Each structure stands twice: as structure tokens, then as C-alpha cells.
C-alpha positions as a printed Julia matrix, in Angstrom:
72×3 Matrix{Float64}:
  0.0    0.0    0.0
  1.34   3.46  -0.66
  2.1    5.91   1.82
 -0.58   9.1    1.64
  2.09  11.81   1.51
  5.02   9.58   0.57
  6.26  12.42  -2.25
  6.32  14.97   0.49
  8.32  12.41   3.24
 11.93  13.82   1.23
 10.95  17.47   1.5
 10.1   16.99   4.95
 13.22  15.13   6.34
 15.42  17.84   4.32
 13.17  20.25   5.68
 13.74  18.77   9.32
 17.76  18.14   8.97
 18.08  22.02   7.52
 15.92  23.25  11.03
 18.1   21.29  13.22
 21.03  22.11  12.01
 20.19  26.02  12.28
 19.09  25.51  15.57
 22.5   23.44  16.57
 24.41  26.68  14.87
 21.91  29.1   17.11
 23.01  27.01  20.11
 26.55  27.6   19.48
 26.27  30.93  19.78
 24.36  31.23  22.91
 27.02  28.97  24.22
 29.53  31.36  23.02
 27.48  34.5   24.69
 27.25  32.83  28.35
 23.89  31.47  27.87
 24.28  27.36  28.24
 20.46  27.1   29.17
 19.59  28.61  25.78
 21.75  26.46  24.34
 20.7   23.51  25.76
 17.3   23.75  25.24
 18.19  24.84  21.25
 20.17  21.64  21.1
 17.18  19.3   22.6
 15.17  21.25  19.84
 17.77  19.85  17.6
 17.91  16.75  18.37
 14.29  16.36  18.43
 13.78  17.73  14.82
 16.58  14.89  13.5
 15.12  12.19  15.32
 11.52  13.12  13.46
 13.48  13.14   9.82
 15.36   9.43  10.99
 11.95   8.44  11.52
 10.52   9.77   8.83
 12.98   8.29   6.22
 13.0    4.96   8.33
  9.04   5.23   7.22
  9.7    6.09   4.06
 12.34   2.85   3.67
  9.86   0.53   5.38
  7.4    1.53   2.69
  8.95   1.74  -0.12
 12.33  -0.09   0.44
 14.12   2.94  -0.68
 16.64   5.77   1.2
 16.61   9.1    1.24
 19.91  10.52  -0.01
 22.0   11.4    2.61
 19.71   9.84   5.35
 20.45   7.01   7.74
């Protein structure tokens, strides 16, 4: 059975991976300006948006037996 969505799973992990990785760059620099519980709660954010695009192209694999590029 096909996955309602499935052509939008790509965008959304890319879309995911690009957030997290902003918000891992924002973190930096509140570690860098003395705030480490700003940065700290940036990098759960982080870590929260990659583990929805692993899951998300884990779906997409189980599905359709195929990878994203770039993806786990």
C-alpha cells in the first residue's frame, strides 16, 4: 500500500535536517554568549527535529524499500 504523503516524506526530512542544524548553529552561539540554558534547550530542539526526519525516512524505507539521499 502506498504511503498518503510519501512524495512529500523527502521534502520533509530535508526540511527537518536544515531546522536542526540552524538551531545546533543558534546554540553555538548562545554557548559562546554565556547562555548554556539557551543552548541547551536549542540543542534538545535539535535533536528532536533529527530524530523526526530518521523516523521519517526509516518510514519512508519501510514503505517503499528505498533511502533518502544522505539519510540514515
Amino acid at each position: 500500500p502506498a504511503l498518503a504523503g510519501s512524495r512529500l516524506v523527502p521534502h520533509w526530512i530535508e526540511h527537518h535536517t536544515e531546522h536542526a542544524q540552524e538551531l545546533r548553529t543558534w546554540a553555538e552561539l548562545n554557548k559562546q554568549m554565556g547562555r548554556p540554558e539557551s543552548a541547551q534547550g536549542l540543542l534538545r530542539a535539535a535533536a528532536s527535529l533529527q530524530q523526526a526526519a530518521d523516523q521519517l525516512s526509516d518510514l519512508l524505507h519501510q514503505v517503499h524499500g528505498t533511502a533518502v539521499p544522505g539519510s540514515p
